[in-house]
mmCIF file of C-alpha atoms in Angstrom:
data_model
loop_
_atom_site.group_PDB
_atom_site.id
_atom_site.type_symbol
_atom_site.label_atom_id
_atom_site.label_comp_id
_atom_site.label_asym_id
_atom_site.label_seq_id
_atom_site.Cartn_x
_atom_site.Cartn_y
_atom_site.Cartn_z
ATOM 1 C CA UNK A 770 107.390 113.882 110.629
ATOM 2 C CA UNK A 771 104.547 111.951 111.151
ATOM 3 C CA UNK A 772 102.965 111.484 114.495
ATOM 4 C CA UNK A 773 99.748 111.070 113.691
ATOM 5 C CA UNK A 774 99.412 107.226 112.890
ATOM 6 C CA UNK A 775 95.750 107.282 111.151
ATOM 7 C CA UNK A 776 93.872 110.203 110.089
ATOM 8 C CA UNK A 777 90.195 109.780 109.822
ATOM 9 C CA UNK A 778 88.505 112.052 107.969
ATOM 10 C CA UNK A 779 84.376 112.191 108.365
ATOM 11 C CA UNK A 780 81.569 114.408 106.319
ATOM 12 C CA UNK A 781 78.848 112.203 107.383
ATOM 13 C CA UNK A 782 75.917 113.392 109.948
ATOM 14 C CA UNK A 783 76.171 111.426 113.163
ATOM 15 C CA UNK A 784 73.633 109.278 112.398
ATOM 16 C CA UNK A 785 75.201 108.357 109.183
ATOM 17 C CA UNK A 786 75.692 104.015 109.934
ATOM 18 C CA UNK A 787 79.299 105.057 108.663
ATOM 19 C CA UNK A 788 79.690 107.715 111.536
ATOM 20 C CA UNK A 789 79.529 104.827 113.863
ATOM 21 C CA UNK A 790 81.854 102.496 111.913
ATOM 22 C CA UNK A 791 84.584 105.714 112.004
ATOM 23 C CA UNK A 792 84.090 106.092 115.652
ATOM 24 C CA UNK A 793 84.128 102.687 116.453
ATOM 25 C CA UNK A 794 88.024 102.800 114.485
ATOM 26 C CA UNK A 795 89.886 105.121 116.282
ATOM 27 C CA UNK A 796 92.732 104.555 118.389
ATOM 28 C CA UNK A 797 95.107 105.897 120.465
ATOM 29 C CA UNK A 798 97.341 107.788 118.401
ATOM 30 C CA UNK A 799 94.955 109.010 115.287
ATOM 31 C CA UNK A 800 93.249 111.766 114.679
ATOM 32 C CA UNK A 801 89.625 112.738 113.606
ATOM 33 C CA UNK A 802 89.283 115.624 111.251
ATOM 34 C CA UNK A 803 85.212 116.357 110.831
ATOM 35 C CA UNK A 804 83.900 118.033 107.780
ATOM 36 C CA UNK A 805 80.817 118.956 106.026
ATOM 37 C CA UNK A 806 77.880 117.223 107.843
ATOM 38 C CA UNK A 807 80.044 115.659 110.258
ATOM 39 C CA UNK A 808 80.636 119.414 112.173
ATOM 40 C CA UNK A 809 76.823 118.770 113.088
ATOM 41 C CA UNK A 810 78.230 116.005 115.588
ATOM 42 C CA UNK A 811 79.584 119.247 117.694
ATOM 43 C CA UNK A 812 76.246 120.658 117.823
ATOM 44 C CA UNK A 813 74.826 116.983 119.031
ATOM 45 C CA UNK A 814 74.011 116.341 122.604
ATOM 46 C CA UNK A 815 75.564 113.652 122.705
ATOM 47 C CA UNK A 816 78.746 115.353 121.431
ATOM 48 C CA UNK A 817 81.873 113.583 119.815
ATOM 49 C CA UNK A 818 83.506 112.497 123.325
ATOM 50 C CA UNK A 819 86.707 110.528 122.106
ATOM 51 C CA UNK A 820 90.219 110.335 123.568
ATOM 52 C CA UNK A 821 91.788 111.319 119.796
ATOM 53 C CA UNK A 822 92.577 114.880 119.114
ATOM 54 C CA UNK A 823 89.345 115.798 117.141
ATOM 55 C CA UNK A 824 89.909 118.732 114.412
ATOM 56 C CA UNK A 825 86.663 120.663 111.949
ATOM 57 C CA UNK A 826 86.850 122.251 109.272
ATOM 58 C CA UNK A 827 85.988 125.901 110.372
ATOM 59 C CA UNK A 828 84.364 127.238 106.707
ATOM 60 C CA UNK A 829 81.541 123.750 107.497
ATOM 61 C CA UNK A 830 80.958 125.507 110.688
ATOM 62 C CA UNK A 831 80.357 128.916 110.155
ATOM 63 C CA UNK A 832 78.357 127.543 107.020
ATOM 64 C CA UNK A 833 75.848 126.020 109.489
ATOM 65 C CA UNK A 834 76.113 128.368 112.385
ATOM 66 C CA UNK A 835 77.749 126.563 114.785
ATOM 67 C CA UNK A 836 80.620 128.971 115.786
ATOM 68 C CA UNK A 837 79.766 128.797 119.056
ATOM 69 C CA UNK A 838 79.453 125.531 120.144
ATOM 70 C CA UNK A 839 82.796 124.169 118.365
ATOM 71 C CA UNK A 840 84.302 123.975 121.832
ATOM 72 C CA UNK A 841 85.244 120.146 122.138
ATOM 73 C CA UNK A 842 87.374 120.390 118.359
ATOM 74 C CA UNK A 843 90.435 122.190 117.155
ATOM 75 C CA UNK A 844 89.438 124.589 113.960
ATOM 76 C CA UNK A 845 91.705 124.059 111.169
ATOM 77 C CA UNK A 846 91.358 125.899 107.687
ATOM 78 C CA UNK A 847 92.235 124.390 104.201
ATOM 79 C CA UNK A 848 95.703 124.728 104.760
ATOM 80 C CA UNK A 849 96.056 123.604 108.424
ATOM 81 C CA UNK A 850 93.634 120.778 106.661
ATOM 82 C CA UNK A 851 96.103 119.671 104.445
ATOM 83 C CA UNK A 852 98.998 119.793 106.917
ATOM 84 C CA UNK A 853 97.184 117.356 109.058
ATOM 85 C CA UNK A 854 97.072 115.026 106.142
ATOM 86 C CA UNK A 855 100.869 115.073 105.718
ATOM 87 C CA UNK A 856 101.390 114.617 109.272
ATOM 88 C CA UNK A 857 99.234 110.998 108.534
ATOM 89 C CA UNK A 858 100.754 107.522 108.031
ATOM 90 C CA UNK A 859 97.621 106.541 106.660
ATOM 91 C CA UNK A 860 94.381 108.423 105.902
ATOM 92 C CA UNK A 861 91.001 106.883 105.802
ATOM 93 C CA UNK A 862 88.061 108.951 104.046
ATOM 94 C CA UNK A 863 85.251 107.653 105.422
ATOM 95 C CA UNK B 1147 45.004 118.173 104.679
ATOM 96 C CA UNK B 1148 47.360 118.339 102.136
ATOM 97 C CA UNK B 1149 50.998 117.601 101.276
ATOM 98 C CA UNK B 1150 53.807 117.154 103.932
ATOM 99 C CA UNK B 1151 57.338 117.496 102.244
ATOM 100 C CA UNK B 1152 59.759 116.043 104.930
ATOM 101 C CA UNK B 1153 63.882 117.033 105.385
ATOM 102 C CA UNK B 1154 65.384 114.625 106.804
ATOM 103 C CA UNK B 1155 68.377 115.521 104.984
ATOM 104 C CA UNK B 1156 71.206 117.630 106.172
ATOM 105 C CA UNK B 1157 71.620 121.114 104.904
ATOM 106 C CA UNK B 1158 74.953 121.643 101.796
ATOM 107 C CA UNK B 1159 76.268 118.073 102.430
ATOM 108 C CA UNK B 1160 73.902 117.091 100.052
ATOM 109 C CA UNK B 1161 71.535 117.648 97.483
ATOM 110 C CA UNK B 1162 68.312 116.312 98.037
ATOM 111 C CA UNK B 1163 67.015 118.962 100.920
ATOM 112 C CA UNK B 1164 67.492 121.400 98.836
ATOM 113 C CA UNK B 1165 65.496 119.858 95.699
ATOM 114 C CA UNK B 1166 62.747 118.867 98.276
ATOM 115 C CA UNK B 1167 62.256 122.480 99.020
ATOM 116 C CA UNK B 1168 62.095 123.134 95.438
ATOM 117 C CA UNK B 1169 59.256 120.541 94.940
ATOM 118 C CA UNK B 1170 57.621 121.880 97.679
ATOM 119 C CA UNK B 1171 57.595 125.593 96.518
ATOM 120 C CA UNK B 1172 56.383 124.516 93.202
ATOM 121 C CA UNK B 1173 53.167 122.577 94.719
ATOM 122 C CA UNK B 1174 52.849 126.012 96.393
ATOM 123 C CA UNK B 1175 53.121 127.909 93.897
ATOM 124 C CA UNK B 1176 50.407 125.494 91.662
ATOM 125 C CA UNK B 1177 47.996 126.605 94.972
ATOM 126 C CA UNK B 1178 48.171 123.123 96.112
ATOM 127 C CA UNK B 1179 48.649 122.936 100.676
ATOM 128 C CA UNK B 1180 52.119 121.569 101.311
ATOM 129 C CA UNK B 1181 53.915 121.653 104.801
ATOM 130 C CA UNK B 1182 57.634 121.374 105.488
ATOM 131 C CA UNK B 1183 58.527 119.060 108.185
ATOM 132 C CA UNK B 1184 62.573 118.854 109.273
ATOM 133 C CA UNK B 1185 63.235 115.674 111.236
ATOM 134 C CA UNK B 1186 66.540 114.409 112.219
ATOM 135 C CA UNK B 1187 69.597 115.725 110.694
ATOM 136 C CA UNK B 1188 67.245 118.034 108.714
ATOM 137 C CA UNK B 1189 66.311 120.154 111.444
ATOM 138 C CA UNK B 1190 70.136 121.718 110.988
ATOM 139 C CA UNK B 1191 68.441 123.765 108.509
ATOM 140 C CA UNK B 1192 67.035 125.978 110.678
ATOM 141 C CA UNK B 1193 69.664 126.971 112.530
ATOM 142 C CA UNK B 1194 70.340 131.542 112.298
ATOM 143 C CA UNK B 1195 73.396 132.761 110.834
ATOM 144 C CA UNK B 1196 74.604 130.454 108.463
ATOM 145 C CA UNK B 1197 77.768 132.210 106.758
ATOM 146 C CA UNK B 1198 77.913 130.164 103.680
ATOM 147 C CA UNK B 1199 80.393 132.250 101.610
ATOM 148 C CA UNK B 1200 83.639 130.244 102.257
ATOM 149 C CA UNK B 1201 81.971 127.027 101.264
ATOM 150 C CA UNK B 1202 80.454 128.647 98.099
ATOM 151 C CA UNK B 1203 77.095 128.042 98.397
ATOM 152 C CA UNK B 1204 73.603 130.054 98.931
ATOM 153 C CA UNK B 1205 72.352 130.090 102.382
ATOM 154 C CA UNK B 1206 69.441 127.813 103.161
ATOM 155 C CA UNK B 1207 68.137 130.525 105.273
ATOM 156 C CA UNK B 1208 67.200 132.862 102.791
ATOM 157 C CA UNK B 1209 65.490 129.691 100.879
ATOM 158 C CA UNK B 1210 63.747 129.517 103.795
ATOM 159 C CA UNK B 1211 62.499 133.028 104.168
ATOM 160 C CA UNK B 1212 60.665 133.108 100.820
ATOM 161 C CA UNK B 1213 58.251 129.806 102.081
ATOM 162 C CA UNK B 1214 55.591 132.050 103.118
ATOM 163 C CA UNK B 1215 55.541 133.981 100.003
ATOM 164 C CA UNK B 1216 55.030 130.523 97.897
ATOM 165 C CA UNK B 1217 52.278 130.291 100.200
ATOM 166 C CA UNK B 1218 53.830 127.100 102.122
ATOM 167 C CA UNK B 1219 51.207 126.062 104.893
ATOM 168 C CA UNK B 1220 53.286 125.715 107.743
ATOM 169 C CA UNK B 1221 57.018 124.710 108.642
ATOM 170 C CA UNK B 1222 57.376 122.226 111.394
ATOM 171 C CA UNK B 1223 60.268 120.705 113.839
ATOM 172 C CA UNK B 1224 60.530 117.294 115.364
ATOM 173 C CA UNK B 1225 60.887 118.376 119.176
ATOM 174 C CA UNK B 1226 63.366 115.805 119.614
ATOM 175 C CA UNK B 1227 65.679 116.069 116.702
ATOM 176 C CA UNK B 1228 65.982 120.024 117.969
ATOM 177 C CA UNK B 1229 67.088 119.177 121.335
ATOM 178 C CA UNK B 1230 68.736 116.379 120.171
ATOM 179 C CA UNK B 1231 70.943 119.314 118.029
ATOM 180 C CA UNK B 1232 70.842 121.525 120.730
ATOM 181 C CA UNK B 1233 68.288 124.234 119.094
ATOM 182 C CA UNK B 1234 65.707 126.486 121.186
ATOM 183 C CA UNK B 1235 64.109 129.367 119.990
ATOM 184 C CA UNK B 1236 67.304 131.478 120.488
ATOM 185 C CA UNK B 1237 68.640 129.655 117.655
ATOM 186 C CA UNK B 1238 66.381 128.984 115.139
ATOM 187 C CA UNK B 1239 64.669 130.673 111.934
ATOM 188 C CA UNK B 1240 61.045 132.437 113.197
ATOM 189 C CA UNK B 1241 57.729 130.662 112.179
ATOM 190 C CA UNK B 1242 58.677 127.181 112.531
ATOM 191 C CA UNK B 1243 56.151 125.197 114.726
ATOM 192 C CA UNK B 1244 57.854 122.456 117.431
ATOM 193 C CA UNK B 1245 55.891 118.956 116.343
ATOM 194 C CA UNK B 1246 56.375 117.026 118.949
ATOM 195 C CA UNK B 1247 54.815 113.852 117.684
ATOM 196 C CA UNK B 1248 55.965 113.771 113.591
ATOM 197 C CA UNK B 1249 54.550 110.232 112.929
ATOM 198 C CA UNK B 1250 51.163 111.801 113.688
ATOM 199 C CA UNK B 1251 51.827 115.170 111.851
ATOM 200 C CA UNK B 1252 52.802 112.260 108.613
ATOM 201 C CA UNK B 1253 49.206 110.780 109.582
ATOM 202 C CA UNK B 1254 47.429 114.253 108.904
ATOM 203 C CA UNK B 1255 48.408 114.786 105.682
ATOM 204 C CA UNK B 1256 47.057 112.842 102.305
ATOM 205 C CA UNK B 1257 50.465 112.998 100.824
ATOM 206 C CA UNK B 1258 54.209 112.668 102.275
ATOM 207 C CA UNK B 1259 56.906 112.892 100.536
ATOM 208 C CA UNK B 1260 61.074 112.494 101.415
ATOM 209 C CA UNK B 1261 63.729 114.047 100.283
ATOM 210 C CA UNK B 1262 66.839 111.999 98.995
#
């Protein structure tokens, strides 16, 4: 069953030019899975505010020590990870 | 006054702040005066309990630690990339000074080098 329509999937740091161009695709109805440098966005100020369900990769967080402020995004671990991507239509690695 | 290595890099994504830390040990440990500064995404690196076992990979922190004992100079912050990364004192690795100008801390030092 898929009912996500396009999962993004970002490692870069938000200032990465390419964290822009991800943010700047979603839509209603996708999902944004951040991993690797991209869990730094949930320590950011500015914080990832978008209206698609926005998942992390919980080992990238408790790499860099950012347990607690993972608030904003649902923790997934490799498995959950890969569920997500079957639950895709498409899936853009960004 | 020196050599300023700067990480702008972020920590285990990649590579190159790791291999800048390397360079600068070894100008410390040849007795030359480095600095580290961390700007930008760089700063991350300083961040306490990083619990690096699931991702396989040595923590940054404990990199960090040995500094002094190469004999690094000093270890500095860009004010703003902390806050912009939400990190205070509660949060950070001890003996890291807050520069709250870098483009002037890059104008006291004869050599600066990037990593990546």
């Amino acid at each position: 069953m898929t009912d996500i329509h396009t999962l993004h999937i970002l490692n870069k740091t938000p200032e990465h030019p390419r964290s822009k161009a991800c943010r700047d695709a979603l839509r209603p109805g996708d999902a944004l899975l951040l991993i690797e440098s991209a869990v730094l966005a949930l320590a950011a100020q500015s914080g990832p505010e978008s209206d698609v369900p926005v998942y992390a990769l919980a080992s990238d967080i408790v790499a860099r020590g950012l347990g607690q402020c993972a608030r904003e995004a649902s923790l997934v671990d490799f498995p959950a990870m890969v569920d997500l991507t079957t639950r895709a239509q498409n899936v853009i690695s960004w | 006054m020196g050599t300023l290595m700067v990480i702008d890099q972020p920590p285990y994504g990649i590579w190159a702040g790791r291999e800048a830390l390397d360079m600068a040990f070894s100008l410390a440990a040849f007795d030359q005066p480095v600095s580290i500064l961390f700007t930008g995404a760089g700063v991350n690196w300083l961040r306490t309990y990083q619990d690096t076992r699931e991702i396989n990979q040595k923590s940054v922190e404990k990199n960090l630690s040995a500094a002094p004992i190469f004999g690094v100079e000093a270890m500095y912050a860009c004010a703003r990339a902390c806050t912009q990364y939400g990190l205070g004192p509660e949060n950070m690795v001890d003996g890291v000074v807050l520069a709250e100008n870098s483009s002037d801390l890059i104008r006291q030092h004869s050599h600066t080098a990037f990593a990546g």
